[in-house]
Tab-separated table of C-alpha atoms and ligand atoms in Angstrom:
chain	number	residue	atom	x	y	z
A	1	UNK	CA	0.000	0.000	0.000
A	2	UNK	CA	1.497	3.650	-0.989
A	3	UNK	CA	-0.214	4.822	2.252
A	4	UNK	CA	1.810	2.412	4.210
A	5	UNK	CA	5.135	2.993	2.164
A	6	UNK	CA	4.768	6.875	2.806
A	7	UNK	CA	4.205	6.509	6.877
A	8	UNK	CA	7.467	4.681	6.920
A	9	UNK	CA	9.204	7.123	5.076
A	10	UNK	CA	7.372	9.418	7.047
A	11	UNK	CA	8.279	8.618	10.492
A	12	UNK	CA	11.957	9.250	9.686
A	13	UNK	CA	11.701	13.202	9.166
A	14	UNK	CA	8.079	13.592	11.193
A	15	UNK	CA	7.431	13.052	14.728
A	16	UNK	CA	5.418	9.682	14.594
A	17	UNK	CA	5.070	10.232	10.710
A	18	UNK	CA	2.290	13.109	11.263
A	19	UNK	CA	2.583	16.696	11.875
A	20	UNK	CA	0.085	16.655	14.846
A	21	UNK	CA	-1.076	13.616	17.265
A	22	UNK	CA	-4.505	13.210	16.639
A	23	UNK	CA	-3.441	11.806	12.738
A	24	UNK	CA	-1.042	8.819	14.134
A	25	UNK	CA	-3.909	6.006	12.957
A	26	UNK	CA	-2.742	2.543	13.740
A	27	UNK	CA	-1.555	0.418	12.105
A	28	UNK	CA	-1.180	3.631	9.983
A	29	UNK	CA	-2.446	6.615	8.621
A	30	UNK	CA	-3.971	6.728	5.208
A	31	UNK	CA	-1.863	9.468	2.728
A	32	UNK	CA	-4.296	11.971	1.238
A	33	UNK	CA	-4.300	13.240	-2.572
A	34	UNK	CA	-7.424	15.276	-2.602
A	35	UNK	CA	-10.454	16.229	-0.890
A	36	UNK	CA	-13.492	17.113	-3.070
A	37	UNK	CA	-17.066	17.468	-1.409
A	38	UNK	CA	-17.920	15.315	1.466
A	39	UNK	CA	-15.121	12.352	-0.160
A	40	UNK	CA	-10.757	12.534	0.486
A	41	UNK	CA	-9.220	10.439	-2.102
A	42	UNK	CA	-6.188	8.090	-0.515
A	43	UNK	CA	-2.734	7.495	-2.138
A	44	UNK	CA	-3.755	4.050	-3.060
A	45	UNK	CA	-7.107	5.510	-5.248
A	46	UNK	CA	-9.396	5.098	-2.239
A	47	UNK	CA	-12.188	7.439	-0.959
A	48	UNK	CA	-13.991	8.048	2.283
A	49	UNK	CA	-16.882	9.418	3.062
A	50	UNK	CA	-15.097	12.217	5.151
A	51	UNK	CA	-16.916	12.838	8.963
A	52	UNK	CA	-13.535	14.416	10.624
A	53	UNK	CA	-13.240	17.601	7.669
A	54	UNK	CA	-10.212	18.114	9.266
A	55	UNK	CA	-11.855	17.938	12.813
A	56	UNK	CA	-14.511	20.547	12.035
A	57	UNK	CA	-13.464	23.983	9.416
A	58	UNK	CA	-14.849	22.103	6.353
A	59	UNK	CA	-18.363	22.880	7.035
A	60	UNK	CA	-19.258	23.548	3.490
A	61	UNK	CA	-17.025	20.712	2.636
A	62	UNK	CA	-13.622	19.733	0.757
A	63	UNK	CA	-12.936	22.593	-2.344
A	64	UNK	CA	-15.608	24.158	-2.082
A	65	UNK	CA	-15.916	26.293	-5.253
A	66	UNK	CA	-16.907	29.909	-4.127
A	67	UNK	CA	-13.807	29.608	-1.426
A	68	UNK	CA	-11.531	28.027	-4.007
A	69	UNK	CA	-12.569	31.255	-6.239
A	70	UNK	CA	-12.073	33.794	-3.245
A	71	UNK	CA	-8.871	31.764	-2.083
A	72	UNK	CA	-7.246	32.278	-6.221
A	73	UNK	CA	-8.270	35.700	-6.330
A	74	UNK	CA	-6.337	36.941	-3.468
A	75	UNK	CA	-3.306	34.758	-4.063
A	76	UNK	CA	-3.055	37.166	-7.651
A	77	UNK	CA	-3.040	40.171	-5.611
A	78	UNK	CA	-0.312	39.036	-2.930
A	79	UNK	CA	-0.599	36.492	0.332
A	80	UNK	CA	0.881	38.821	3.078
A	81	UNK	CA	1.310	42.432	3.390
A	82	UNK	CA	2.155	43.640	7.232
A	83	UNK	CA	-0.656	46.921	6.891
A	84	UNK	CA	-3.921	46.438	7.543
A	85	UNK	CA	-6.733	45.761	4.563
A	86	UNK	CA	-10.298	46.577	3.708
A	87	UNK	CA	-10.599	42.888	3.992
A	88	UNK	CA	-10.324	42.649	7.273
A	89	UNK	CA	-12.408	45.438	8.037
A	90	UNK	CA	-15.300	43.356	6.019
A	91	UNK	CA	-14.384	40.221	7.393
A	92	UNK	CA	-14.760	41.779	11.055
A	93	UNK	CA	-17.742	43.526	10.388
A	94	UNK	CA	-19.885	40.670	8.834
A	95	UNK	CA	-18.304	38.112	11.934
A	96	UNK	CA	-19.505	40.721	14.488
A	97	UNK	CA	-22.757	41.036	12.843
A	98	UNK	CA	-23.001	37.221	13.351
A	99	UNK	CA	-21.828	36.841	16.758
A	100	UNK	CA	-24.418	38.262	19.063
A	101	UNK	CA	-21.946	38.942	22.459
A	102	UNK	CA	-19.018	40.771	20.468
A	103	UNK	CA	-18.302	44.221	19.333
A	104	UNK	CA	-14.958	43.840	18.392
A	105	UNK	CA	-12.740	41.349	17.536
A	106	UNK	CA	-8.821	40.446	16.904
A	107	UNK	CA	-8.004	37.722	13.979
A	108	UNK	CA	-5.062	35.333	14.648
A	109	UNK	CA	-3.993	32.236	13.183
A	110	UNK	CA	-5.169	29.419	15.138
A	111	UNK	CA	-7.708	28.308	17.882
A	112	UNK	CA	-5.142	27.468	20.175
A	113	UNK	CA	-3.819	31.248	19.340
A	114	UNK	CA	-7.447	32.561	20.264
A	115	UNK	CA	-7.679	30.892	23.702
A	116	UNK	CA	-3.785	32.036	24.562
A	117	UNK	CA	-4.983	35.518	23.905
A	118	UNK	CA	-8.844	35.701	25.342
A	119	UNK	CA	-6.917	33.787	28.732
A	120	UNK	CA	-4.369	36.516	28.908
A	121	UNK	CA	-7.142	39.235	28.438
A	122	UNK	CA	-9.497	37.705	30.817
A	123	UNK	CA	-6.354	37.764	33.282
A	124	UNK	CA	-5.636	41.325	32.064
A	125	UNK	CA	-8.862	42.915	32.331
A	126	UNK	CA	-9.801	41.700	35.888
A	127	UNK	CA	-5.871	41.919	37.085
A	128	UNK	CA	-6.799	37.993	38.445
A	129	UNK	CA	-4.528	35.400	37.828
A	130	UNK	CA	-7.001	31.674	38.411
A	131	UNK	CA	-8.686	30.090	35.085
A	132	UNK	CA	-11.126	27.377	35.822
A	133	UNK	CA	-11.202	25.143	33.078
A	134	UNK	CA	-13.402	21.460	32.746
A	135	UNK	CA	-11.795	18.108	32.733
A	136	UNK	CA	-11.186	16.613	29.222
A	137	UNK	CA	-12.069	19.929	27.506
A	138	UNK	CA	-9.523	20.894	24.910
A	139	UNK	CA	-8.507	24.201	24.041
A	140	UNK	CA	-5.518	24.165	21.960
A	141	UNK	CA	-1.998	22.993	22.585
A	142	UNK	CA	-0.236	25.909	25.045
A	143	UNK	CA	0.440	25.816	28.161
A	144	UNK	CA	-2.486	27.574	30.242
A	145	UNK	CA	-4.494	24.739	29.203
A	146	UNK	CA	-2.746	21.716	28.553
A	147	UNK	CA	-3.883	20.033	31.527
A	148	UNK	CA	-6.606	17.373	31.401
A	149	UNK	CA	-6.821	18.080	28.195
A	150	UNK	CA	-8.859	16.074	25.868
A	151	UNK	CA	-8.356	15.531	22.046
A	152	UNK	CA	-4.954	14.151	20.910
A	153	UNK	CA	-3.981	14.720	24.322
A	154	UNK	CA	-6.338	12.068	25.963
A	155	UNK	CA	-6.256	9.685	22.623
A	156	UNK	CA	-2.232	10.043	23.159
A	157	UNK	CA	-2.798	9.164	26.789
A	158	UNK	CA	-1.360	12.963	28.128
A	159	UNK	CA	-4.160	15.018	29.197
A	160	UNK	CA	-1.222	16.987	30.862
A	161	UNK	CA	1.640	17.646	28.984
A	162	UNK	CA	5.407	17.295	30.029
A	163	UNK	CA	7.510	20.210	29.954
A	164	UNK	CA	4.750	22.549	31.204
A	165	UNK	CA	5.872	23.970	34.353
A	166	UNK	CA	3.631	23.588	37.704
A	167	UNK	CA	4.244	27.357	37.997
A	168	UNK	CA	1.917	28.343	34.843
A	169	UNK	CA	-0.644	25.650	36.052
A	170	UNK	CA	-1.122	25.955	39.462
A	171	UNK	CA	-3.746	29.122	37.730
A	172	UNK	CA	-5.754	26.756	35.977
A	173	UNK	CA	-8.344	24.946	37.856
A	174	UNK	CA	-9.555	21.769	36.789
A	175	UNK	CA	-13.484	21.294	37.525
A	176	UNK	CA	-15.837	18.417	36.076
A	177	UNK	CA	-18.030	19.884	33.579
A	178	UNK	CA	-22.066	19.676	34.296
A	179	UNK	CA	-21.037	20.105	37.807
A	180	UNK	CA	-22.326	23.426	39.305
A	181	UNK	CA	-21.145	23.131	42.496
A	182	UNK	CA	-17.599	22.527	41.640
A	183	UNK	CA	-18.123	25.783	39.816
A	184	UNK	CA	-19.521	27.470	42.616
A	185	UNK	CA	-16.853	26.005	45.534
A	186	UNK	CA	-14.211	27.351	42.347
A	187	UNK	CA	-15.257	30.826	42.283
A	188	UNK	CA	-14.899	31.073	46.012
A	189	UNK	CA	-11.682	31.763	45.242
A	190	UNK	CA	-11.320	35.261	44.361
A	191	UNK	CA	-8.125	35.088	42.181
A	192	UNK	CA	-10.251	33.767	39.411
A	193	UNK	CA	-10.056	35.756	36.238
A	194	UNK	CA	-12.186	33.417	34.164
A	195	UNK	CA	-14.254	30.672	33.082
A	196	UNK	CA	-13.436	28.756	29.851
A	197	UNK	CA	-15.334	26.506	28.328
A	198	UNK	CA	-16.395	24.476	25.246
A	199	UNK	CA	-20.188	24.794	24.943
A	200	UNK	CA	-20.652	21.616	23.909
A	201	UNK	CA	-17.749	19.792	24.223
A	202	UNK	CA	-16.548	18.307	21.509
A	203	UNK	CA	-13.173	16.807	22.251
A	204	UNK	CA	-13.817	14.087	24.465
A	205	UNK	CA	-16.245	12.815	21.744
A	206	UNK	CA	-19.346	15.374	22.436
A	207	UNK	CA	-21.028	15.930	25.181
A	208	UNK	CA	-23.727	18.380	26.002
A	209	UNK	CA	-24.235	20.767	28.409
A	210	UNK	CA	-27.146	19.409	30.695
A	211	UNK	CA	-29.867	21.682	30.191
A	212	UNK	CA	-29.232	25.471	31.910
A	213	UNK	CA	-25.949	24.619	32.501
A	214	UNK	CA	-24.904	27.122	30.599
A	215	UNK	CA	-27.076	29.604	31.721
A	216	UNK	CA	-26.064	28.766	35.131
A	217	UNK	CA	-22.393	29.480	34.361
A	218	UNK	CA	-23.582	32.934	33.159
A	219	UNK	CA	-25.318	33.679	36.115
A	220	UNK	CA	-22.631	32.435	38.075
A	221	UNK	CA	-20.145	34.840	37.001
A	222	UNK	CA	-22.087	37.435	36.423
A	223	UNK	CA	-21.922	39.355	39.950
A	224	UNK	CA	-18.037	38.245	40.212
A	225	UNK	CA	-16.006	40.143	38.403
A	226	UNK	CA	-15.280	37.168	36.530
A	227	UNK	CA	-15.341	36.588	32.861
A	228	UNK	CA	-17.121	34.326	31.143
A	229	UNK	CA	-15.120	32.655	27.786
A	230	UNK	CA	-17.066	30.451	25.427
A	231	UNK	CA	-14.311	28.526	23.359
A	232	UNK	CA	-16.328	28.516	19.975
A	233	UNK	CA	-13.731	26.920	18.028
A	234	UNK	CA	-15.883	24.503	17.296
A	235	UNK	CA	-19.479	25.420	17.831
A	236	UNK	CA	-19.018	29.164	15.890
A	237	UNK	CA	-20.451	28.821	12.939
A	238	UNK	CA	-21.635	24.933	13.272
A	239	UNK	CA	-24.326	24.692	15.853
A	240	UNK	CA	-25.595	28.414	14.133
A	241	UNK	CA	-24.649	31.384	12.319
A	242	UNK	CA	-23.742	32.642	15.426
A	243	UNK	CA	-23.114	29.759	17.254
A	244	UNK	CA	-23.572	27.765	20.546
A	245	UNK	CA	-24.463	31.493	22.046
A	246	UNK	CA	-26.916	32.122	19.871
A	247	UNK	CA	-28.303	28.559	19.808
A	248	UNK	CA	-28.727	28.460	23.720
A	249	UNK	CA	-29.023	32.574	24.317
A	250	UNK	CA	-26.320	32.664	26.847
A	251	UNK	CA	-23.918	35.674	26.061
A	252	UNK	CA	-20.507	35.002	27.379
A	253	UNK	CA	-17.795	37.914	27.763
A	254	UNK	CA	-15.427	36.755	25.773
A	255	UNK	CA	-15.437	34.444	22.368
A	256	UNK	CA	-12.893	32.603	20.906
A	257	UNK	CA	-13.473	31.500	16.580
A	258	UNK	CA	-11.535	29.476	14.370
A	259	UNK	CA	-12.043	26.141	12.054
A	260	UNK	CA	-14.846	27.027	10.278
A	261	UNK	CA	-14.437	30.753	10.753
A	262	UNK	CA	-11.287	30.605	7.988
A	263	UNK	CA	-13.168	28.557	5.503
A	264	UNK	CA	-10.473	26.005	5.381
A	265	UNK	CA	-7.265	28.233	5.990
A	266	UNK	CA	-5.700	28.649	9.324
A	267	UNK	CA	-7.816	30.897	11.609
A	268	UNK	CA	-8.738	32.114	15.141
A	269	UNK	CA	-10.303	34.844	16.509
A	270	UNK	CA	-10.461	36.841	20.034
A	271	UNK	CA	-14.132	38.385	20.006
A	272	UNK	CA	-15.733	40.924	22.944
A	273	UNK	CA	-17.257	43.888	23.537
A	274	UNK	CA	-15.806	47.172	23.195
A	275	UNK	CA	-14.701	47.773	26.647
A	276	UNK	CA	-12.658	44.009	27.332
A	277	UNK	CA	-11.703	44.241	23.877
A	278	UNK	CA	-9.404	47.912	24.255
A	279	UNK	CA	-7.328	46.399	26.387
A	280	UNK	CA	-5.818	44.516	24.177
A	281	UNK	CA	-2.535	46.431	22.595
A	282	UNK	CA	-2.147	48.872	20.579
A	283	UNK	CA	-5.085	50.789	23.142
A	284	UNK	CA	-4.570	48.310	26.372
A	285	UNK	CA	-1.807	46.712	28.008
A	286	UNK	CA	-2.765	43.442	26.939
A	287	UNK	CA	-0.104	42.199	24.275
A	288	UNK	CA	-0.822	40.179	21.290
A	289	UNK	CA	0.548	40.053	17.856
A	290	UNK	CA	1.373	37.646	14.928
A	291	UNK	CA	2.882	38.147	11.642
A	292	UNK	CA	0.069	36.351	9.871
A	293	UNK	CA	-2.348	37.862	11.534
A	294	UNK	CA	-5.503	38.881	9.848
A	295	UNK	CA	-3.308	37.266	6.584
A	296	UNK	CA	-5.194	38.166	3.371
A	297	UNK	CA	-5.535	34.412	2.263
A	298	UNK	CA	-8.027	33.693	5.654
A	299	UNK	CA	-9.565	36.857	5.446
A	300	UNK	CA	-11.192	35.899	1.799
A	301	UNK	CA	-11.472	32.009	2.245
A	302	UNK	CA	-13.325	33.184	5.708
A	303	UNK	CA	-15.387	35.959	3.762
A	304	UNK	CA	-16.637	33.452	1.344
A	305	UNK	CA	-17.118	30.424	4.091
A	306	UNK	CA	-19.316	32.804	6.125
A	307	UNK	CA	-21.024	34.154	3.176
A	308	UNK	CA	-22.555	31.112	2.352
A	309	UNK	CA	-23.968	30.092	5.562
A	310	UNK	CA	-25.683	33.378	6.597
A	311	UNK	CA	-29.053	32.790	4.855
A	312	UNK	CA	-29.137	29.129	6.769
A	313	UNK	CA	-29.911	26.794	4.162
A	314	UNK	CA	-26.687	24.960	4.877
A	315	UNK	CA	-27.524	24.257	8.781
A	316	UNK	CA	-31.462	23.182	7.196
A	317	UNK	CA	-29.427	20.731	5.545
A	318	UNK	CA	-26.830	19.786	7.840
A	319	UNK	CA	-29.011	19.377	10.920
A	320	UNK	CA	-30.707	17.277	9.130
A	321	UNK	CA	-27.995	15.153	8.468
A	322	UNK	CA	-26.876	14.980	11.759
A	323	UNK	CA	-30.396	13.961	13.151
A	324	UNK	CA	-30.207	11.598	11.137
A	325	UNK	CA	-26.992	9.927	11.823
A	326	UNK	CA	-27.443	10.215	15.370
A	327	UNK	CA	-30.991	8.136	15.038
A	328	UNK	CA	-29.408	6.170	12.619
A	329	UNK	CA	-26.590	4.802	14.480
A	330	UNK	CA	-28.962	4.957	17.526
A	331	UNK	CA	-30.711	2.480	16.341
A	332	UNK	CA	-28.135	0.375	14.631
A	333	UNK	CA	-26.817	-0.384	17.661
A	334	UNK	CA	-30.468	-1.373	19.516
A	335	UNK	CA	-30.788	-3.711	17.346
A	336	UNK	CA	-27.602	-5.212	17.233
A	337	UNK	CA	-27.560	-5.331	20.762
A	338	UNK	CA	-24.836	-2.760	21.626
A	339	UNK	CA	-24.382	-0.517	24.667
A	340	UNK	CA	-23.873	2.676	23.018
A	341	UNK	CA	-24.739	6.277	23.351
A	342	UNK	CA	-25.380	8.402	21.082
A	343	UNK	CA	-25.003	12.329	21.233
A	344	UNK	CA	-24.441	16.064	19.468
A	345	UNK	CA	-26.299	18.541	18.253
A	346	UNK	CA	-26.866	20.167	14.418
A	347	UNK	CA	-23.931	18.477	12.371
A	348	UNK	CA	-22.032	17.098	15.640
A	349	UNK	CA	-22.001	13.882	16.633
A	350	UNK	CA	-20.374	10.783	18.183
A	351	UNK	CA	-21.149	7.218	19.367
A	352	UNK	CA	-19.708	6.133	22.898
A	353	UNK	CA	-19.548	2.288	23.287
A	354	UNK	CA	-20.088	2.639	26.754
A	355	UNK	CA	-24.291	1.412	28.611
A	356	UNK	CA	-23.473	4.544	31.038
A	357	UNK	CA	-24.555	7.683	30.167
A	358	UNK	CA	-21.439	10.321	29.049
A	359	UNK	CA	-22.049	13.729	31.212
A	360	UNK	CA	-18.513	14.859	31.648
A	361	UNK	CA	-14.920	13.716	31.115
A	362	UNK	CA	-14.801	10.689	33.767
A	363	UNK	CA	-17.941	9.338	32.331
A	364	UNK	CA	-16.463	9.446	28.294
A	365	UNK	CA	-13.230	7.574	29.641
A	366	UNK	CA	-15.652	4.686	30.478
A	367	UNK	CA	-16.514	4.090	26.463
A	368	UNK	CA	-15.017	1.379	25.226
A	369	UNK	CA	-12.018	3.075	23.476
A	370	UNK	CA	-10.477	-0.021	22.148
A	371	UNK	CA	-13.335	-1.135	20.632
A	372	UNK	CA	-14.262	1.757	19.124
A	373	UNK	CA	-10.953	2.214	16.935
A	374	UNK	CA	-11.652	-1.274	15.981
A	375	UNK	CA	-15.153	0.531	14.626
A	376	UNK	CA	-13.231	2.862	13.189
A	377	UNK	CA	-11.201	0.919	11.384
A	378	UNK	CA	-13.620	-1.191	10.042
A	379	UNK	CA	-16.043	1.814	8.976
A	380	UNK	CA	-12.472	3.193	6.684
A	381	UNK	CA	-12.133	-0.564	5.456
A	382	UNK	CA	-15.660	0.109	4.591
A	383	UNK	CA	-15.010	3.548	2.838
A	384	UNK	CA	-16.432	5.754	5.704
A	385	UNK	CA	-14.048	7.893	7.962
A	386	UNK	CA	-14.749	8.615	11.585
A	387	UNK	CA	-11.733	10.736	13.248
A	388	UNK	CA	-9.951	7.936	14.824
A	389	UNK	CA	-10.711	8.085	18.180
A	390	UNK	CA	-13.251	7.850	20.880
A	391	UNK	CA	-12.491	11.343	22.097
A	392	UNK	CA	-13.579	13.252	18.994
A	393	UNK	CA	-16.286	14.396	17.046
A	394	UNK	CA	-17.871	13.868	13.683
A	395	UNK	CA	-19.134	16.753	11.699
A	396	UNK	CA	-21.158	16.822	8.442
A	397	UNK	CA	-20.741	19.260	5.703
A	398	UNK	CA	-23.655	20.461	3.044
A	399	UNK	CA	-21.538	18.239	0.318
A	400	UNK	CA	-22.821	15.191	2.451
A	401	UNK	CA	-26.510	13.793	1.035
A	402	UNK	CA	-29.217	11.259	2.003
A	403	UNK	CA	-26.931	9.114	-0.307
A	404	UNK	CA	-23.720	9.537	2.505
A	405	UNK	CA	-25.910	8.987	5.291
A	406	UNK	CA	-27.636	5.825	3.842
A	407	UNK	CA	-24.493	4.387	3.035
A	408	UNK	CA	-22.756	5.029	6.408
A	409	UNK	CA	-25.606	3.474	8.382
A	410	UNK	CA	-25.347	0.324	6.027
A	411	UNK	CA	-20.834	0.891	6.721
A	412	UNK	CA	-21.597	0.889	10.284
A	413	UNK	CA	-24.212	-2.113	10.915
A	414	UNK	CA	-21.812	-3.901	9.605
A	415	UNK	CA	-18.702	-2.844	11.156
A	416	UNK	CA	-20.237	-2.933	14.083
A	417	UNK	CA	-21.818	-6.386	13.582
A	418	UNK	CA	-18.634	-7.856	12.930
A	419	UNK	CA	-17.266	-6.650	15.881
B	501	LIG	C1	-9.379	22.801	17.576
B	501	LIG	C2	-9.681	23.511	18.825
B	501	LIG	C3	-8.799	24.487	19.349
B	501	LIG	C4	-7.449	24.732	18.758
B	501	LIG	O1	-7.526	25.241	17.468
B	501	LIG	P1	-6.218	25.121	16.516
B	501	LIG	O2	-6.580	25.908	15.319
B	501	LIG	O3	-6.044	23.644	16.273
B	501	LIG	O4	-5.082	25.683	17.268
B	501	LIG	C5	-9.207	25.226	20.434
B	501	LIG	N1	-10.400	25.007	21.004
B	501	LIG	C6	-11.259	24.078	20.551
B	501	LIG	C7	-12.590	23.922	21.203
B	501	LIG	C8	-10.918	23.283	19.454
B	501	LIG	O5	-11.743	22.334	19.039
């Protein structure tokens, strides 16, 4: 297999053979060519029905035309210029019109960029130094929040990373998520700067928020002095237009964007209101920066992403999809005779092999994880691809169709019959 032959070669210039954890697939990763619609196409002339999109931008799925267009376009006129652009001033306006909590926002490269910066403003704005953060929620690879982290991190088996010192942690407070009064015996402490948090959480498979809990969290902070951070990474521009706020009306103080947000390019985005927000440098004392900041390329492929989904015919169709797949499977594995659990939300969703319900973290490491790469494998022998791992997501783009879903039902009867 060429797939097999490149992962060798691979693994002697790349860490493991992959340029980030999550892709190490055992007994080994399958080499891309191309991605077109809801399909990639493998070095050995295979395609997969594609459920990771590259763990959640790809919401309009693979090459999308418009964003291929917007993406060519720009490239002509140059790919980086250090000034600032009328591009970004339309990009910001149109995300700000989307996202109901934020007046003002600053673009960066990368999620794990967003929630370095919205921690470090949180901190800045309230002159606190404590983060409470919830067990198995992942929010990028630095070092505020690499601990019990979920993702690669759990998958890997290092929800705390070495080489982060106990000096940078000791602010981040660990808490189960659903829990309120872990939250509440948390904010007793009154270093606490902030609250971060995946909506729904979607890298320890997904889990939901148990209904109110996020309202609870608003109204627990609210009277504190303590800010509330939604990391929409994910849920921006997936669960709606403008997200898992908008979805559940709960307005945090500060949100973090990126995946879909960049239409496929790298992204992230630091979003508040006008007064958190000018604290950030050049008008506050809050420093953040990057060269690629706001970079041309993102702006447009972003532009032309969020273009598309603002009249909401592509969450009518996705949502669909997803209710689908999560009755589907459902039900696959009644009959079969499986303990699983289904759950997600619009075009989220994951199966946990476990017969206990999954509320938080401690409850998702009781799936079956084993098992369920076995699944996975058999669903990509099959031609479907799950993200391999129990402690991720799947996501469905509008290239998916009744077609995909029928076909990935039939994949996963069978894979999991077999099992
Ligand atoms: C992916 C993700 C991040 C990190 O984003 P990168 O672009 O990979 O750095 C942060 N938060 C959440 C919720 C994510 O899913």
């Amino acid at each position: 297999m060429r797939s097999e032959e490149l992962f060798e070669e691979s693994k002697k210039y790349l860490v493991g053979g992959v340029n980030s954890p999550v892709r190490a697939m055992k007994p080994y990763p399958f080499f891309t060519e191309r991605g077109e619609g809801c399909r990639l196409y493998d070095a050995d002339g295979r395609s997969y029905i594609d459920y990771c999109l590259a763990y959640g931008p790809l919401i309009l799925g693979h090459a999308y035309p418009k964003v291929a267009e917007a993406v060519k376009a720009q490239i002509e006129h140059g790919s980086a210029y250090g000034t600032p652009t009328e591009l970004e001033l339309n990009f910001a306006k149109k995300v700000m019109e989307a996202v109901p909590s934020a007046e003002m926002v600053r673009f960066v490269n990368t999620g794990t960029e967003a929630t370095m910066g919205a921690i470090r403003l949180a901190r800045g704005y309230t002159g606190k130094n404590k983060i409470i953060k919830f067990e198995g929620a992942f929010h990028g690879a630095h070092d505020y929040v690499l601990v019990k982290a979920g993702s690669g991190a759990t998958t890997h088996g290092m929800p705390t990373s070495a080489g982060v010192p106990e000096d940078t942690t000791k602010n981040t407070i660990i808490v189960p998520f659903n829990d309120e009064s872990a939250v509440e015996n948390a904010l007793k402490d009154e270093d606490t700067a902030g609250i971060i948090l995946e909506p729904i959480m979607g890298n320890a498979g997904c889990i939901m928020p148990k209904d109110g809990y996020l309202k609870f969290l608003r109204e627990a902070t609210a009277d504190k002095d303590v800010l509330l951070i939604f990391d929409e990474v994910i849920t921006g521009f997936r669960l709606a237009y403008g997200g898992a706020q908008e979805h559940y009306n709960v307005a945090p103080d500060i949100t973090t964007l990126g995946k879909i947000l960049g239409g496929g390019l790298p992204i992230g985005a630091i979003a508040a209101s006008r007064e958190i927000m000018e604290n950030m440098a050049p008008l506050g004392k809050v420093y953040q920066a990057g060269t690629f900041n706001g970079n041309p390329i993102s702006m447009a492929a972003g532009l032309a992403a969020i273009t598309e989904l603002e009249d909401g015919r592509v969450y009518k169709k996705v949502n669909a999809l997803g209710e689908r797949m999560r009755r589907g499977l459902e039900e696959v594995a009644t009959d079969l005779g499986i303990e699983a659990r289904v759950y997600g939300i619009a075009s989220m969703f994951q199966m946990y092999l476990t017969g206990e319900d999954v509320v938080d973290y401690q409850t998702a490491l009781k799936a079956d994880k084993d098992l369920f790469l076995s699944f996975q494998q058999e669903l990509l022998k099959r031609g479907v691809f799950f993200p391999p791992s129990q402690y991720e997501c799947n996501f469905i783009s509008y290239a998916h169709g009744e077609e995909e879903a029928e076909k990935t039902l039939e994949a996963a009867e069978d894979a999991l019959r077999g099992l």
